[in-house]
Coordinates of C-alpha atoms and ligand atoms in Angstrom, one line a residue:
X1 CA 154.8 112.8 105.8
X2 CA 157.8 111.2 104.8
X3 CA 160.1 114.2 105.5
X4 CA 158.9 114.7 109.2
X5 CA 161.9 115.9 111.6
X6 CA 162.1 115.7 115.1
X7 CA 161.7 118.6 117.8
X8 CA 164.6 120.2 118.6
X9 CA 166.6 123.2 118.7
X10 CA 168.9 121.9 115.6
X11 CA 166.2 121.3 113.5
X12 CA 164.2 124.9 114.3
X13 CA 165.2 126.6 110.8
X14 CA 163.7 124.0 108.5
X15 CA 161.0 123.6 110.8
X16 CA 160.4 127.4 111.0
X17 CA 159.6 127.0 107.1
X18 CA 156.6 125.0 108.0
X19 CA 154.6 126.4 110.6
X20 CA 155.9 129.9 113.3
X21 CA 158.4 129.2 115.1
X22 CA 160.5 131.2 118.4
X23 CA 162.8 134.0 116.1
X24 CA 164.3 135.1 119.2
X25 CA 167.3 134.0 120.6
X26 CA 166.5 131.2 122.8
X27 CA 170.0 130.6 124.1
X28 CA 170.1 134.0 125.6
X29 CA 167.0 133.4 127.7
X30 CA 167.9 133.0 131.7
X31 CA 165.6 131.2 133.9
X32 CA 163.6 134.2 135.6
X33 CA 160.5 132.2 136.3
X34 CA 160.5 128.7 137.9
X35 CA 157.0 127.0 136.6
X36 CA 155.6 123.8 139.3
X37 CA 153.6 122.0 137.2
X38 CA 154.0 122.1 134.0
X39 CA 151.0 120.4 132.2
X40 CA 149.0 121.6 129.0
X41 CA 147.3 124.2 130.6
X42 CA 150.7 126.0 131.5
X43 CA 152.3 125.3 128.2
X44 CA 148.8 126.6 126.7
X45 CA 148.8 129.3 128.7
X46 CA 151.7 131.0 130.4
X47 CA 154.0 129.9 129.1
X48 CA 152.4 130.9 125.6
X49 CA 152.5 134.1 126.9
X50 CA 156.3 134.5 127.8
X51 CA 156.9 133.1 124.3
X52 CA 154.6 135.7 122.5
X53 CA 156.4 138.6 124.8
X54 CA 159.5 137.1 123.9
X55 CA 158.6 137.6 120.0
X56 CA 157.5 141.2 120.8
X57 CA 159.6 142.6 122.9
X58 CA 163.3 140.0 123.2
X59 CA 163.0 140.2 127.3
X60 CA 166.4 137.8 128.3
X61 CA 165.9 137.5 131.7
X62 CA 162.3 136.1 131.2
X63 CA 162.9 132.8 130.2
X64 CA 161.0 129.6 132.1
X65 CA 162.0 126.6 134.0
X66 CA 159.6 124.0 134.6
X67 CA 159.6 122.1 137.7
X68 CA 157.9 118.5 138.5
X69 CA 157.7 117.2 142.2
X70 CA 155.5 114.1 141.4
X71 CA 156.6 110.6 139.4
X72 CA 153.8 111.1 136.9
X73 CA 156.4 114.5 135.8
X74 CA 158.9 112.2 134.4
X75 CA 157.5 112.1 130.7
X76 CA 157.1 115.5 130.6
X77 CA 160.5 116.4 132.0
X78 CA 161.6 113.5 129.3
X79 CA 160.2 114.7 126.2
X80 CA 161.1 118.4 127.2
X81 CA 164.5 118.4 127.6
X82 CA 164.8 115.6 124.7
X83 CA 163.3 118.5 122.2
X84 CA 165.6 121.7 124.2
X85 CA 162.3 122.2 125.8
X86 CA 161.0 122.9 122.4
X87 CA 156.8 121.8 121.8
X88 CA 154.2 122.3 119.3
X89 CA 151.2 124.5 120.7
X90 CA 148.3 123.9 118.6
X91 CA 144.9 125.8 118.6
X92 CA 142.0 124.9 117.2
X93 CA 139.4 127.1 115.9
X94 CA 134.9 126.4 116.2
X95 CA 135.6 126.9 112.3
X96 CA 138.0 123.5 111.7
X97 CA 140.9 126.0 111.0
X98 CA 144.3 124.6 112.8
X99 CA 146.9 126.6 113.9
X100 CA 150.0 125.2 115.3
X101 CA 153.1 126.7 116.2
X102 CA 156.4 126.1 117.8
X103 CA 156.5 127.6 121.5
X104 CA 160.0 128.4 122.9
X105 CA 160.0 130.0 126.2
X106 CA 160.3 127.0 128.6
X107 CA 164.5 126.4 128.6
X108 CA 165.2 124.4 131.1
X109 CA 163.2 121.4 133.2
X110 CA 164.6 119.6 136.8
X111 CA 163.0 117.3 138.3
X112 CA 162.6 117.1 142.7
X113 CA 161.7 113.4 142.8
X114 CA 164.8 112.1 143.7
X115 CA 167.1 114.5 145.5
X116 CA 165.2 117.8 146.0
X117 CA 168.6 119.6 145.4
X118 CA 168.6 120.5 141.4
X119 CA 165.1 122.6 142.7
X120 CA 166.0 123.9 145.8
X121 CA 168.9 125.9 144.4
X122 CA 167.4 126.8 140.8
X123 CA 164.3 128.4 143.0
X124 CA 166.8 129.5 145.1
X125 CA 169.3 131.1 142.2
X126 CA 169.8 135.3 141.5
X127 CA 168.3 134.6 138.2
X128 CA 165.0 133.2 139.4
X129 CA 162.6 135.8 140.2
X130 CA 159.0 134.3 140.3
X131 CA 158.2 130.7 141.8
X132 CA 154.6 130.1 139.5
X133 CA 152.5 127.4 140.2
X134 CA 149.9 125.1 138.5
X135 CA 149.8 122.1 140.8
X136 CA 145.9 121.7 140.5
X137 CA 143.0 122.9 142.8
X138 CA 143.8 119.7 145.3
X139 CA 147.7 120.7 145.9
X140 CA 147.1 123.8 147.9
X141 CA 146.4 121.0 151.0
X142 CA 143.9 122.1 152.6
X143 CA 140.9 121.4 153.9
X144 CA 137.8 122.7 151.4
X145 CA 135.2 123.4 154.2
X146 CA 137.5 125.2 156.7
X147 CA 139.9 126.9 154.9
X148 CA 142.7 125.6 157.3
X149 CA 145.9 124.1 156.2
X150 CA 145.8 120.2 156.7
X151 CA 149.0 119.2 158.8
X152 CA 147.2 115.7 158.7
X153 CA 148.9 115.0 155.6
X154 CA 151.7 112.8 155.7
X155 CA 154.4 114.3 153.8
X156 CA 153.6 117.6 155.1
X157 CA 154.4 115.8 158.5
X158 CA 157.9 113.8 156.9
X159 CA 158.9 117.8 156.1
X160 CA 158.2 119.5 159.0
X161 CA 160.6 116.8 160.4
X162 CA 163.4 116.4 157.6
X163 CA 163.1 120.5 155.8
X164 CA 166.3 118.9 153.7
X165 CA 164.0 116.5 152.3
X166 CA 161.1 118.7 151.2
X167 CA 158.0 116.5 149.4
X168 CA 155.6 119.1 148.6
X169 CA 155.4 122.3 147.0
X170 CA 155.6 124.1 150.6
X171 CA 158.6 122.0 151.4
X172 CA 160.2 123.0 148.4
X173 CA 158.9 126.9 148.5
X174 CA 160.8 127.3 152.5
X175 CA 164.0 125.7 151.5
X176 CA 164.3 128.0 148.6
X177 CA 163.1 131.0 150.4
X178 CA 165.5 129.5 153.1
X179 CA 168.9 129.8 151.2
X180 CA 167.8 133.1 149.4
X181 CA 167.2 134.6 153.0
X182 CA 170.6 133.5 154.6
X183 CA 172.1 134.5 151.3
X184 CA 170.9 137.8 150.8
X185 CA 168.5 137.4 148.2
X186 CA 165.5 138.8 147.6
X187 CA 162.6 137.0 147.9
X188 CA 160.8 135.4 145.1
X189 CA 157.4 136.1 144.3
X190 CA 155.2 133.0 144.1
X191 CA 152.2 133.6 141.5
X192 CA 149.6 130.7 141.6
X193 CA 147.9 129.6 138.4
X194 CA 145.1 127.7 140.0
X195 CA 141.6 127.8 139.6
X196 CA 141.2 129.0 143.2
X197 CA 139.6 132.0 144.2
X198 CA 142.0 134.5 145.7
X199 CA 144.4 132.3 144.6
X200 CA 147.4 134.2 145.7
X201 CA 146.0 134.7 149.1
X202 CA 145.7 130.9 149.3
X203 CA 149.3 130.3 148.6
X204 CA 150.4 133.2 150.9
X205 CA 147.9 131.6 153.7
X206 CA 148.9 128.1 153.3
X207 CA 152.7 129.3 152.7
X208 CA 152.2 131.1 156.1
X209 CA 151.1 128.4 158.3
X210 CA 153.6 126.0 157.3
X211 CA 156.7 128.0 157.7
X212 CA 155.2 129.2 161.0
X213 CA 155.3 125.9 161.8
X214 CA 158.9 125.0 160.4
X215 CA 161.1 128.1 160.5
X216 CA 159.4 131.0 162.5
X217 CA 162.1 133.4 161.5
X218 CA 161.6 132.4 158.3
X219 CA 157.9 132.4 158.0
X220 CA 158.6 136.1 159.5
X221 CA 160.5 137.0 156.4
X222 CA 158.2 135.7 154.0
X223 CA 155.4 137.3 155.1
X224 CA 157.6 140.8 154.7
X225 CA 159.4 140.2 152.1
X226 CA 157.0 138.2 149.3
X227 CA 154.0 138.7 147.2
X228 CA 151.5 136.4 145.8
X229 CA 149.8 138.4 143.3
X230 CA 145.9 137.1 142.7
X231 CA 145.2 135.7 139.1
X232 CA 142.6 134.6 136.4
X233 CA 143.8 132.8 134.7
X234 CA 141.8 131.1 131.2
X235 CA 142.0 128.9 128.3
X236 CA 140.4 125.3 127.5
X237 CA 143.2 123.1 126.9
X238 CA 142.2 119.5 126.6
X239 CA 144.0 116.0 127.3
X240 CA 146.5 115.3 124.1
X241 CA 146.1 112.8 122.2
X242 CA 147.6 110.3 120.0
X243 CA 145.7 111.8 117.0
X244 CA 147.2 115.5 117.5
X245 CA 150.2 113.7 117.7
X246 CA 149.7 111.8 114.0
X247 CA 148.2 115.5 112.7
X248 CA 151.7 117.0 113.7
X249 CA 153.6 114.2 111.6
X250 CA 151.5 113.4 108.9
X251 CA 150.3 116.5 107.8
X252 CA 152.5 119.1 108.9
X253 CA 156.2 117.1 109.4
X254 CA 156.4 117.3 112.9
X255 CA 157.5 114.7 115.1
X256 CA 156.4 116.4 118.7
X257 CA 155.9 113.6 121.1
X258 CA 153.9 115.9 123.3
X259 CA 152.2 118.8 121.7
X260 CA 149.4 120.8 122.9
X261 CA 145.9 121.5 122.1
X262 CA 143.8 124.6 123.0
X263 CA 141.4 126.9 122.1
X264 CA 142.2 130.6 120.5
X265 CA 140.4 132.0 123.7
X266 CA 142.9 133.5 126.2
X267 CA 142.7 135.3 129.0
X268 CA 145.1 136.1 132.2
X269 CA 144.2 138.8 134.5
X270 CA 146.8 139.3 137.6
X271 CA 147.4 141.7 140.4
X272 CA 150.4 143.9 139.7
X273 CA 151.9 143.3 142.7
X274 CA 155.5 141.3 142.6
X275 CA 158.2 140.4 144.9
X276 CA 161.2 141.1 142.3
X277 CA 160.3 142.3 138.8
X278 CA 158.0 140.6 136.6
X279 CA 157.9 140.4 132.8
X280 CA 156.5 143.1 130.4
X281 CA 153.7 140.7 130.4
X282 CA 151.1 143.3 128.7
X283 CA 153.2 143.8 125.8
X284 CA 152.1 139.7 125.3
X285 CA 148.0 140.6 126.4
X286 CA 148.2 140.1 130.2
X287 CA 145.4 142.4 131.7
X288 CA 147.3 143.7 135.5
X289 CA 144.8 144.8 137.5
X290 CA 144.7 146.0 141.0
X291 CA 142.0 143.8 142.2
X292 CA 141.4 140.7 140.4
X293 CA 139.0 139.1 143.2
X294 CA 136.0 139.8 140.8
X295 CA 136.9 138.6 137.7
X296 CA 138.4 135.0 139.4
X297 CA 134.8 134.7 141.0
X298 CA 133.1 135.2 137.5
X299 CA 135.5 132.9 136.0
X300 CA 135.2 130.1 138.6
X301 CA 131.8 130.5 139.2
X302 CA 130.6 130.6 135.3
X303 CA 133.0 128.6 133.3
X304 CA 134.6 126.1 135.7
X305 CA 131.3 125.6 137.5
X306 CA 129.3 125.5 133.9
X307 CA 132.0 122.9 132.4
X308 CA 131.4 120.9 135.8
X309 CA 127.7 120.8 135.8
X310 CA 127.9 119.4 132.1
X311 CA 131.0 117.1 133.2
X312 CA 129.0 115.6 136.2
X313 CA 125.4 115.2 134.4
X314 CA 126.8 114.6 131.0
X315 CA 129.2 111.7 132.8
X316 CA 125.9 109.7 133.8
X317 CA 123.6 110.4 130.6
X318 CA 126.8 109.0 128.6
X319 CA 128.3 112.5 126.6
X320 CA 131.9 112.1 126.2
X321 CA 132.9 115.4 125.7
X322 CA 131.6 118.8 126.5
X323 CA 131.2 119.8 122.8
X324 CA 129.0 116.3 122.5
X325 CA 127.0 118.0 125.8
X326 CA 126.3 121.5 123.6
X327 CA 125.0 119.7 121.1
X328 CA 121.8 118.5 123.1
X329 CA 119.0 121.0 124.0
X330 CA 118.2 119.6 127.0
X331 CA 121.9 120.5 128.8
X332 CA 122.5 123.9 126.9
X333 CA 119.4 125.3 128.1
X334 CA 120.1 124.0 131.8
X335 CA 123.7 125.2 131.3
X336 CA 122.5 129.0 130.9
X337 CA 119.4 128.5 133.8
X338 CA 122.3 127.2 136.3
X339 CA 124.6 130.5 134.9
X340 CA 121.4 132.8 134.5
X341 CA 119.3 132.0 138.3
X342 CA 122.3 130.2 140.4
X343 CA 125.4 131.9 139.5
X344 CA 124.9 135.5 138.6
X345 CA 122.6 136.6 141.4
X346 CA 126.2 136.0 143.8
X347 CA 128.7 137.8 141.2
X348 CA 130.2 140.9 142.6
X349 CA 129.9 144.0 140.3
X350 CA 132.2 144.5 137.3
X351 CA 133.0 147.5 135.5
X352 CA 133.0 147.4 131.8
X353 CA 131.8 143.6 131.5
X354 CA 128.6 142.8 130.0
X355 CA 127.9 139.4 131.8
X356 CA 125.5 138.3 129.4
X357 CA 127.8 138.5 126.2
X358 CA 130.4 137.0 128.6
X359 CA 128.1 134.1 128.9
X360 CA 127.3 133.8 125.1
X361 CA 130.8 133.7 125.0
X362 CA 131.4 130.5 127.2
X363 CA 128.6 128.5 125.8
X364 CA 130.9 128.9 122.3
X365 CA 133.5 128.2 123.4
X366 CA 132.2 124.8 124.8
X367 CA 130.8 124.1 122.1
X368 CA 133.3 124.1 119.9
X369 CA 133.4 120.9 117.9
X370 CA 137.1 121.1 117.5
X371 CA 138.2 120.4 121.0
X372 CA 136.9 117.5 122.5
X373 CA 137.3 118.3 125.6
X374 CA 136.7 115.1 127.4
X375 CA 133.9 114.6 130.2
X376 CA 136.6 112.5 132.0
X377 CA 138.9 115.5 132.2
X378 CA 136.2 118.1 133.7
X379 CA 135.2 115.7 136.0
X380 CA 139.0 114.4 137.0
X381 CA 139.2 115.3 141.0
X382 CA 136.0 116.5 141.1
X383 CA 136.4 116.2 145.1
X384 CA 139.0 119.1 145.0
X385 CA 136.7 121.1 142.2
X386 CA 133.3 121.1 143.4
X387 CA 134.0 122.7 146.5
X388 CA 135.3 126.0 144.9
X389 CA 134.0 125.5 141.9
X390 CA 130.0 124.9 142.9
X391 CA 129.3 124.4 146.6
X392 CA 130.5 127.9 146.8
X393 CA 127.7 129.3 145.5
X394 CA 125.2 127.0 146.2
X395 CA 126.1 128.0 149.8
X396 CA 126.2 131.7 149.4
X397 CA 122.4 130.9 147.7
X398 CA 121.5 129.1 150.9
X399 CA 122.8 131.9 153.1
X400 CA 120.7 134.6 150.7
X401 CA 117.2 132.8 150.3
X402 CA 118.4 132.6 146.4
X403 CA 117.8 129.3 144.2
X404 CA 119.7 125.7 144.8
X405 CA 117.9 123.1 142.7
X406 CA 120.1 123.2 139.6
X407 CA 123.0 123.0 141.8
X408 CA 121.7 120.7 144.8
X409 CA 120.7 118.4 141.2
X410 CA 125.0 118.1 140.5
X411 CA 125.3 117.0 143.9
X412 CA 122.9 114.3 143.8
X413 CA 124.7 113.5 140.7
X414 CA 127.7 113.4 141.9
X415 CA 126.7 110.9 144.2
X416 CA 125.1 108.7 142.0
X417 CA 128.2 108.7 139.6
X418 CA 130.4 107.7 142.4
X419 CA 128.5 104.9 143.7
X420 CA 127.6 103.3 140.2
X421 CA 130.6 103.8 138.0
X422 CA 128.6 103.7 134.7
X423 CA 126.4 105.5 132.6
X424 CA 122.6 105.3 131.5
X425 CA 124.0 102.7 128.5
X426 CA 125.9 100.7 131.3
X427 CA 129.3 101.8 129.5
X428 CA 132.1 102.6 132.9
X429 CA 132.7 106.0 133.4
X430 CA 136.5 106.8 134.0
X431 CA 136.6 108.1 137.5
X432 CA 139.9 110.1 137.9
X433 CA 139.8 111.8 142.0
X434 CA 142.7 111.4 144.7
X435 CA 139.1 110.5 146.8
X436 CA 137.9 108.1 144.7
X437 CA 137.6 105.3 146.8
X438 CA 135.6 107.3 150.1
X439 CA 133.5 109.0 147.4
X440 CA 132.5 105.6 145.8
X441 CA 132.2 104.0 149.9
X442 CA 129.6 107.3 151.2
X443 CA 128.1 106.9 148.4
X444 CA 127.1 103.2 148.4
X445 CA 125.6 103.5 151.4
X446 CA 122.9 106.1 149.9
X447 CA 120.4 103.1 150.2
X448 CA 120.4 103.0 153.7
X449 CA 121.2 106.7 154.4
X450 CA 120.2 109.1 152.1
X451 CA 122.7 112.0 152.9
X452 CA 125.9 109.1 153.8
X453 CA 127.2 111.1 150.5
X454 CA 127.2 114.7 152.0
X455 CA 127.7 113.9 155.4
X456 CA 131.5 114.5 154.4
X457 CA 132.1 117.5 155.9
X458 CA 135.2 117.9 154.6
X459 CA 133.7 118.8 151.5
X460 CA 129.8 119.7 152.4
X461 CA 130.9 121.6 155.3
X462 CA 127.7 121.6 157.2
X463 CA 125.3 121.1 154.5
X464 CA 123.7 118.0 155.8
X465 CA 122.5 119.6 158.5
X466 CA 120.9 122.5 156.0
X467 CA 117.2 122.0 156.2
X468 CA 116.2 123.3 152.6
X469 CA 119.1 121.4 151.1
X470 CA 118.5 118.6 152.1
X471 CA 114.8 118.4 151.2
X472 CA 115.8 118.9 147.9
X473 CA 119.0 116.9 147.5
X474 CA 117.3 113.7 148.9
X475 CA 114.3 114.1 146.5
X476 CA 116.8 114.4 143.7
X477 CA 118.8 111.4 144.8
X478 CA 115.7 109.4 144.8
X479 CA 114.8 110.0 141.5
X480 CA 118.1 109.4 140.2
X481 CA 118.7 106.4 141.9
X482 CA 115.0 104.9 140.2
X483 CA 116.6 104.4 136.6
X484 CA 119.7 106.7 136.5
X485 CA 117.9 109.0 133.8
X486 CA 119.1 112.6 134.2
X487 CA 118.3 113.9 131.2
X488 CA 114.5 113.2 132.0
X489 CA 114.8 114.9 135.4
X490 CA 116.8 117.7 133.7
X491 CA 113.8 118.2 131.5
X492 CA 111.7 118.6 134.2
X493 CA 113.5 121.4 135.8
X494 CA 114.0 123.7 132.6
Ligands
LIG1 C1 138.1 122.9 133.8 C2 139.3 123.8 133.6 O1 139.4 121.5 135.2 C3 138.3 121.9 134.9 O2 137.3 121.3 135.3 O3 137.0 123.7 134.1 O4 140.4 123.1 133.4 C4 139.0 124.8 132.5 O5 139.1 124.2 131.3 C5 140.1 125.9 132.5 O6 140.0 126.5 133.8 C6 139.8 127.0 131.5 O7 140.5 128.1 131.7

């Protein structure tokens, strides 16, 4: 469009004119929630929420300030503060109907990368209230099979030595909660956004063991003074790219350099149990609950588990995107037999949801044509998913006599795609996992040792040594690893 404008808080009336914009007075807002992590799914999501309680009900003290610990934060931080932290959220409907609109709750964005200071003390101001987190299913550190927090890791190590020089989010989390104790302040509350299951009691737990650890007084205080409210937390928000980007300018007159995608689905269900204060968040469509442990197994163990087994087998038969996976027979129906005989049988009971319409529900949402979503992002660090995401319940079916081959089948195919690297049409596969590398090694030594792959414990725990499981995990390795067809194998399974 030839008229296109930038981004930014000047140019928010004459963009207002073109698609919804924030009508609330952004330069009132005051940072009461400090957001680590601040990728699309938290701009799709919570923070989508603040915004929409911010249009219904003017809340001032509510407003967000995003955080990034890691190098790869720098864009983000960039294009943020170069539009007044100002993007475009744009959601895409099965239909082909677009919907974007300006989102204007995030105010403020600092950086810990080079001196840890500018996030100690904004986590550590009066105004801040809530510390939330989305810093992915593999930042929690620590070890899938056990539970126990990992003081292997190096920078956990460099902190427990040098607290003024915190690395990681627990680093960060004790030197805030540090000044706020020896100043008098309350304490935060941290509220995770994962997709962990109890994923509040994770944080607490892992929280806990570090500041024991570091600050014993400290750790005393925390475990007094802060909550960590569990949450589900839901909405498909794909990788961005280039062509959102061109929609936004060409056809609509925005230049956003990072917008958003999602789909209209929403969900967030949380535990009503907070440190300080919290938002109206239910004027926005935030379920509180007292117990959200049910609904976060549903979640994790339906849709995260169901986008994984498509990621993993789609991956080797050569889909590209999980849409691309619903349109083909052969993985929708194995989709709903994994949900139907694997995954239900090990849901907990809840009230007032009809599982089966829930399920209808997922298998639209994937496959809505409009979203994209790529293979490569469901299976990105697959070595930090799978645990919580599938081996879960493929373990709770071992322990109860129930069904394992659809599961024990992703397994087997998650070993196949590390050690090969391509699909059935010899096209690379984009392999995105912090464990890349001892994924790809265990795995190339299937030839000589059929269960080298799940031998690490770390992730398997002690399935290798699970008669059953094995039987059928090598048979399923050994037909993969004859011509790499899946789909054929798939078909004889459903
Ligand atoms: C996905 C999730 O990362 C994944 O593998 O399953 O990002 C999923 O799209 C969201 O949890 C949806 O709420």
């Amino acid at each position: 469009m030839k008229n296109s404008i930038a981004l930014n808080q000047n140019n928010l009336k004459t963009i207002a004119n073109r698609i919804p914009s924030p009508n609330y007075a952004r330069n009132e807002l005051k940072a009461g929630m400090v957001h680590v992590g601040v990728g699309g799914f938290h701009r799709a999501h919570q923070a989508y929420y603040t915004h929409k309680l911010q249009e219904k009900a003017f809340s001032p003290e509510w407003g967000i300030c995003g955080i990034g610990l890691r190098k790869g934060d720098q864009k983000i931080h960039d294009v943020l503060r170069k539009q007044d932290g100002l993007y475009t959220l744009i959601v895409k409907h099965p239909d082909g109907k677009i919907e974007p609109q300006v989102i204007g709750s995030i105010i403020d964005f600092n950086l810990g990368i080079e001196s840890a200071d500018p996030v100690v003390d904004k986590m550590a101001q009066h105004d801040n209230k809530i510390v939330s987190l989305t810093i992915t299913e593999g930042g929690y550190n620590f070890n899938p099979s056990t539970g126990e927090f990992d003081f292997e890791n190096p920078d956990i190590q460099h902190e427990l030595k040098d607290p003024g020089r915190p690395k990681t989010i627990y680093g960060f989390l004790t030197a805030a909660l540090k000044k706020r104790c020896d100043s008098g302040l309350p304490a935060f509350t941290v509220m995770s956004c994962d997709n962990i299951q109890h994923n509040g009691d994770v944080a607490r737990d892992m929280l806990l063991s570090f500041a024991q650890k570091q600050d014993k007084d400290l750790a005393f205080w925390i475990e007094k003074e802060e909550c960590f409210p569990n949450s589900m937390v839901d909405r498909i928000t794909p990788v961005t790219n280039q062509s959102d980007i061109d929609y936004l300018e060409e056809s609509v007159g925005i230049k956003d350099e990072w917008p958003v995608t999602c789909e209209p689905f929403i969900q967030w269900v949380v535990e009503d149990n907070f440190s300080n204060g919290r938002p109206e968040f239910e004027k926005g469509g935030v379920q509180f609950v007292p117990d959200v442990k049910p609904y976060e197994k549903m979640k994790l163990r339906l849709l995260n588990a169901g986008h994984s087994v498509l990621g993993i087998l789609g991956a080797i038969h050569g889909h590209k995107t999980i849409n691309g996976c619903m349109e083909d027979n052969t993985f929708v129906t194995y989709l709903r037999r994994f949900m139907d005989e694997k995954a239900t049988p090990i849901l907990d009971e809840l009230e007032g949801i009809d599982l089966n319409s829930y399920k209808d529900s997922l298998q639209e949402r994937f496959a809505n044509p409009n979203i994209k979503d790529s293979v490569s992002r469901i299976c990105s660090e697959s070595s930090a998913k799978l645990p919580k995401f599938l081996i879960a319940t493929l373990q709770e079916n071992l322990d109860s006599g129930g069904s394992i081959q659809y599961a024990t089948l992703v397994i087997a195919a998650w070993c196949y795609y590390s050690d090969k690297g391509t699909d059935k049409n010899g096209q690379p596969i984009e392999i995105i996992d912090a464990m890349a590398a001892e994924l790809k090694q265990k795995a190339q030594q299937t030839k000589a040792d059929t269960l080298a792959f799940i031998k690490q414990d770390s992730l398997f725990g002690d399935l290798s040594k699970n008669e059953r499981f094995v039987k059928c995990y090598s048979d399923f390795v050994q037909q993969i690893y004859k011509d790499g067809n899946i789909k054929a194998l798939m078909q004889t399974m459903i």
